[in-house]
Amino acid sequence: MSSKLTIENLHVRFDTGSETVHAVNGASFAIDPGEVVGVIGESGCGKSVTARSIVRLESPGDIVDGRIRYGDRELTTADDRTLRQLRGRELAMVFQDPSTTLNPVYPIGEQIAEALRIHRDPDRQPFFRELTRGLSSRLRSSSRRSDVLELMAAVGIPRPAARIDAYPHQFSGGMRQRAMLAVALARDPSVLIADEPTTALDTTTQAAILERLADLNADRGMGMLVISHDFGVVSTLCDRIVVMYDGVVVERGPTDELRSNPEHPYTKALLGCVPRRADSGSPLPTVAGTPPDTTAPPAGCAFVERCPFATDDCRETPPAVVDAGPDHTVRCDVSDAREASLEAMTTETPTGNGTGDMASQSQQMHPSSVAVDGGTGDPVSTGVAGDASNDDHEPIRPDEPVVELEGVAKSFRESDALVDRLLGTDDRMPAVRNVSLELRAGKTVGLVGESGCGKSTLASLVSGLEVPDEGTVRLRGRPVGGVGGRTSEQLADVGVVFQHPGGSLNPKRTVAESITEPLVEAGWSRSRRESRLEELCSLVGLPDGVGDRYPDQLSGGQRQRVAIARALALEPAVLVLDEPTAALDVSIQATVLNLLADLQAELGLAYLYVSHDLDAVRHVADRVAVMYCGRLVERGPAETTLTRPTHPYTQTLLDAVPGRNAELDERTLGAEPPSLADPPSGCAFHPRCPVATEECSQIDPDLEPTGNGCSRCLYAPEWRDESSAERPVDDDIA
Amino acid sequence: MLRPLLARLGSLSAVLVGVSMVTYGFVFLTPGDPAYTILREQRQSPPSESEVAAFRAEHGLDEPFLVQYSAWLTDALRGDLGMSYYQSEPVTSLVLAHLPNTLELALAATVVSLLLAVPTGVISAVHRDTWIDRTSQLVALLGVSMPNFWLGYLLILVVSLWLGLTPVGGAGTLAHLVLPAITLGTGMAAIVTRLVRASMLEVLEEAYVDTARSKGVRERLVVYKHALRNALIPVVTIVGLQFGFIINGAVVVEGVFQRPGLGTLLVDAVFARDYPIVQGVVLVTAVAFVLTNQLVDLAYVALDPRVDRGDRS
Amino acid sequence: MAALRPSTLVERGRTLLASRPLGRTNAAVRLGGAIAGVLVVFALVGPSVSPYDPTAQLLEARLEGPSLAHPLGTDALGRDIATRLAYGARVSLALAVAATLVRLVIGTTVGLLAATGGRLVDTVLMRLVDVQLAFPGLVLALVIAGVLGPSLRNVVIALSLVGWASYARVVRGSVLSIRERPFVRSAKLHGTPWHRLVRRHLLPHLVSPVLVLATLNVGTVVLAVAGLSYLGLGAQPPTPEWGTMIANGRNYLRAAPWIVTAPGVAIMLTVISFNLLGDGLRDALDPDHLEDRQRRRT
């Protein structure tokens, strides 16, 4: 029944009316029965479009050339009936964002049952009977019900009987993705296509889903195509990896081979940028130049502009596909490039002035270009210090923290309705409970935890966007309130960079207006603003002339540089960085992280770096604070905390990092983070904790010193030694 | 369950009190002394001092506003909307006598427009940017742009006068209902068509529609089971609001077709300054409108499981 | 050198337009604009070009069909319909624009106050909006105009009093959603006082939704003015007004159908043009919508 799936020379285009977007420009690869293949590449490389084209959901794009074969069937020309037979039964698909992929008006059970009904006979879908299904929330047929329950259990939904009639909005993200998986598996597909299946999820949930996928693959012997931007995710699951760049497959080969011996310059660059490879503190390798745009593909190699080994020949003629070993092919015929080391690839990239030239050059080439990350490499840093020795600010004594949080707590009203206040049903949900933390000049505190743990609220308490209900926030030793209650010097002392660079810039204001907004508020004169603007632009590595542009004319990386420049405008002592790279591709992330490191070294800034990405945190942070359920569960030096944690929760987070291949406890994976409104008794983590005892459900531990950090665990640090026999410490992170 | 109900009742009663105040209060917008103006228009000559005083006393217009208003409201709550100034009949029975014709017309128009609009909107969205879509869009644009009284006359001219198929005016039989229902339903149909189309276009872009396709669901079910059910959610609100549109239209269309109804009753009373009737009709329509929208909100809960069930996670 | 250039409105408009392909939507704006332009020219130039008096009765020329002398025929009092249409266009357009502007000002102010003035102000104002929306618009306008007495001025007052609530809702909703966007939070961090916050970050984002609403609204008001006049509450005879003209022609449906037809078509064209303009503007000014579509493609 299973057949080979072959994609040959696939071309997909989108016609947007004003321009033609070349999304896929000749992708070719194959999936053998039962094989797991990963497609990796950065945003815009055409990997998702390729995946969707296989099940013929490429619309609104058009397949303009190439073939997709499944067994002896040609899919690019298949009619609706053939597609109906194939979809779900042979080729099933799981999409990226589980918050939008399930129909909100039908119960989960019905959506799984529908897939089962179609499984029986795809050609017979009685219109009116189908139309009336799911109108009531209960799934009626009892035999169907047991099938659905079985599937829900198979994908790891706990207590399926209690959840079968629930609606998608009553599920968490991870549960929805499991439900989506159940829908996809309902018809026992031969190939499962998973398009960024875990990107929208927390790392712990991601780890659980990945493990489930691996198990399902083993149990059912189905083939899988996994699309991801994350090398860790792909290497966890896949037998073979396909690397895409600008709509073309540039390299493909077995996972281990590709990981140990990447040949294509782009693959090397991609692997080199990942923070976990680099020593913390050292600058991350970066890829020079600009990501490809979506206009017509170049005549030669698509990567030529960014490749240090490019020859004139590369520019003009399409590179040949070269065999690099058994089942390993590379689309690059320059042997120097293929043989160069990872380090050579990334350290030999042009930096400094070279990039500046590259950036301005590329702007001349694309006058209205939308996606140019001009800034890479070292920011120009000379001549800034002149103004930076700010007279307004008192010098910070080295022994005194710049920011000090002492026992801060913040809760939010669950409902804002008048009637709730009258009835006294005005429940409050604690987001941050009794947190103490210090930020010191020139040092970075990494704040980690799953989404909803309160880390962003804590960041808002530092920046003054929220005022604590209890406890004190001190800035340079003085207690401060919210934004409204801070003096202008105090406001100037804290800069904030938000997660989504697009959202944090007013789309109707130019870059220059956005960057200088704090200066206007501080009452700077126009000429002083202009010179400061120039300094800031060169400080963060923004190309000349960018000031007159609007945010939607910039790439993601450039926007984040603008946001950083604005945060730095008044020479703050502290930067609050709320997931500053979460929305960026790895290669762009690397340049932004390097920029932040350089700025800190130069300006002596204190950073509060909020992130769910432990690799990035390990790379940038001096100290780490781990949050769970509104409280700190562990605090300590980054190096030791993230290698030998004293709290089981931190260990769980570490084990969940994709690519670590750590064994995860069933208890941890099945459970979701508890609700903040109603935290579990005793230690909040005990329901998920692999080493929890009876006592843990009764005693709420304090944050006690252990070694050179603090831990909120009854058994810290002994649990680690007791369980280390079966849980080897994964010190080898590379 | 109790909390949303209480919140809803609270805001509902606030709105109804406001509505009744406005309804009663507009009498005082009358330039000069209402009693004087009313009598002058009634007699076509300036009334005497004592006649004005007698009129005021008879209709309680000599009391302060709040006293008058609370007396009127208390009566209204008991179902007594006062006496007409000119016809010696209670307003309540006048309203009740005219209500069935208007209700009949409103229902017929709503049915006509929904039957026309929903399929057209869906087909238009599914065949986006084809000639089917363009034609239906154009027709819908004409539909919203036509003054309904004018459309009424065109229909009378063609269907009644030239073709002789229906009576020119009056009420009572189905033949009397056809043209007014079409006249009134056209504008609403045009609006609903555009809304269904826009809503469908949005929903068809949703990821869960692709999920359904990737399951192998056939296209017709993808459209009508997975997309339309979601697309109708915003449409339901508008259909509720359209009830107001229907009442607006009835005021004019009933006149065009000389149908006795709340609309004609209201227009005549406005010109005669027969304020008790005006207040009565306005209060009834506004209350009906508010209550319809409450019903629509309830329908919303039935259609959209995400709303108001208090079990968000 | 990224200098702070004085960014004029024109410059900014050009940049914004350049960054967003208007594409097909442009056609709607152009067609709507063209029809509206023709109507405006008709209203401005028509009366001075026409040899006829719009109100003088000429009984020997009554109920004449369309001819070279009277391209749209004459009415029951022998008045040239084309001439009366041109005068009527002035009335309709002026009234519609006036009532729309008043609605816009009241509604935007109420919406802004509700969104920025604290919970009590918000609750009170939004209840007021609910009360206004609880009345079918034309019914309330009819009653207000009737009580005030039939006249065009009173029609404008009545239509202004009943139509502002939707602006208030749109403005309040937009402000509430924009206020949560990170760039506003970021501005708060710099200690931007609220009036500058409103001017710099909120108002620019309100221009498009309010402009679109107002454009579509002009059409609705044209219809309402015609409706009220048709009922006898607006323009009083012999003032030429489209709704009144239809009312005058209703008794001659069979004998002189052109009397009713011409003003109806005029009303329709006016409403169509503003609908096209409004829809086109919405597509052109709603970058989020376009971005969404773009994003889905990759």
PDB file of N, CA and C in Angstrom, chain B residues 16 34 107 122 156 159 172 193 195 199 233-234 254 261 271 287 309 312:
ATOM      1  N   LEU B  16     -33.124  50.124  28.171  1.00  0.00           N
ATOM      2  CA  LEU B  16     -34.572  50.309  28.023  1.00  0.00           C
ATOM      3  C   LEU B  16     -35.046  51.585  28.724  1.00  0.00           C
ATOM      4  N   PRO B  34     -45.434  72.945  23.624  1.00  0.00           N
ATOM      5  CA  PRO B  34     -46.037  71.839  22.877  1.00  0.00           C
ATOM      6  C   PRO B  34     -47.562  71.975  22.780  1.00  0.00           C
ATOM      7  N   LEU B 107     -41.537  39.886   8.367  1.00  0.00           N
ATOM      8  CA  LEU B 107     -41.143  38.481   8.267  1.00  0.00           C
ATOM      9  C   LEU B 107     -40.945  38.073   6.820  1.00  0.00           C
ATOM     10  N   VAL B 122     -22.510  32.923  -0.708  1.00  0.00           N
ATOM     11  CA  VAL B 122     -21.616  31.764  -0.680  1.00  0.00           C
ATOM     12  C   VAL B 122     -21.059  31.502  -2.071  1.00  0.00           C
ATOM     13  N   ILE B 156     -44.436  48.639  -8.898  1.00  0.00           N
ATOM     14  CA  ILE B 156     -45.865  48.887  -9.149  1.00  0.00           C
ATOM     15  C   ILE B 156     -46.084  49.162 -10.629  1.00  0.00           C
ATOM     16  N   VAL B 159     -45.006  45.597 -12.585  1.00  0.00           N
ATOM     17  CA  VAL B 159     -45.758  44.384 -12.245  1.00  0.00           C
ATOM     18  C   VAL B 159     -47.258  44.649 -12.148  1.00  0.00           C
ATOM     19  N   GLY B 172     -53.847  42.316   2.939  1.00  0.00           N
ATOM     20  CA  GLY B 172     -54.809  41.280   3.234  1.00  0.00           C
ATOM     21  C   GLY B 172     -54.456  39.952   2.599  1.00  0.00           C
ATOM     22  N   THR B 193     -25.955  39.756   1.350  1.00  0.00           N
ATOM     23  CA  THR B 193     -25.119  39.097   0.346  1.00  0.00           C
ATOM     24  C   THR B 193     -23.669  39.540   0.477  1.00  0.00           C
ATOM     25  N   LEU B 195     -22.214  40.803   2.978  1.00  0.00           N
ATOM     26  CA  LEU B 195     -21.635  40.361   4.245  1.00  0.00           C
ATOM     27  C   LEU B 195     -21.270  38.882   4.205  1.00  0.00           C
ATOM     28  N   SER B 199     -17.561  37.508   4.649  1.00  0.00           N
ATOM     29  CA  SER B 199     -17.312  36.600   5.757  1.00  0.00           C
ATOM     30  C   SER B 199     -16.799  35.259   5.244  1.00  0.00           C
ATOM     31  N   ILE B 233     -21.600  33.250  11.630  1.00  0.00           N
ATOM     32  CA  ILE B 233     -21.587  33.836  12.976  1.00  0.00           C
ATOM     33  C   ILE B 233     -21.694  35.366  12.936  1.00  0.00           C
ATOM     34  N   PRO B 234     -20.837  36.069  12.186  1.00  0.00           N
ATOM     35  CA  PRO B 234     -21.039  37.522  12.125  1.00  0.00           C
ATOM     36  C   PRO B 234     -22.321  37.911  11.392  1.00  0.00           C
ATOM     37  N   GLU B 254     -44.707  50.979   3.431  1.00  0.00           N
ATOM     38  CA  GLU B 254     -46.144  50.861   3.690  1.00  0.00           C
ATOM     39  C   GLU B 254     -46.905  52.006   3.041  1.00  0.00           C
ATOM     40  N   GLY B 261     -50.370  49.962   8.547  1.00  0.00           N
ATOM     41  CA  GLY B 261     -49.391  49.283   9.401  1.00  0.00           C
ATOM     42  C   GLY B 261     -48.806  50.281  10.357  1.00  0.00           C
ATOM     43  N   PHE B 271     -47.238  63.783  11.458  1.00  0.00           N
ATOM     44  CA  PHE B 271     -47.721  65.003  10.812  1.00  0.00           C
ATOM     45  C   PHE B 271     -48.845  65.646  11.600  1.00  0.00           C
ATOM     46  N   VAL B 287     -38.348  48.810  21.633  1.00  0.00           N
ATOM     47  CA  VAL B 287     -38.265  47.675  22.556  1.00  0.00           C
ATOM     48  C   VAL B 287     -38.166  46.373  21.772  1.00  0.00           C
ATOM     49  N   ARG B 309     -19.663  30.921  27.491  1.00  0.00           N
ATOM     50  CA  ARG B 309     -20.002  29.747  28.280  1.00  0.00           C
ATOM     51  C   ARG B 309     -19.171  29.673  29.544  1.00  0.00           C
ATOM     52  N   ARG B 312     -13.761  29.046  29.201  1.00  0.00           N
ATOM     53  CA  ARG B 312     -12.548  29.283  28.424  1.00  0.00           C
ATOM     54  C   ARG B 312     -11.340  28.678  29.117  1.00  0.00           C
TER      55      ARG B 312
END
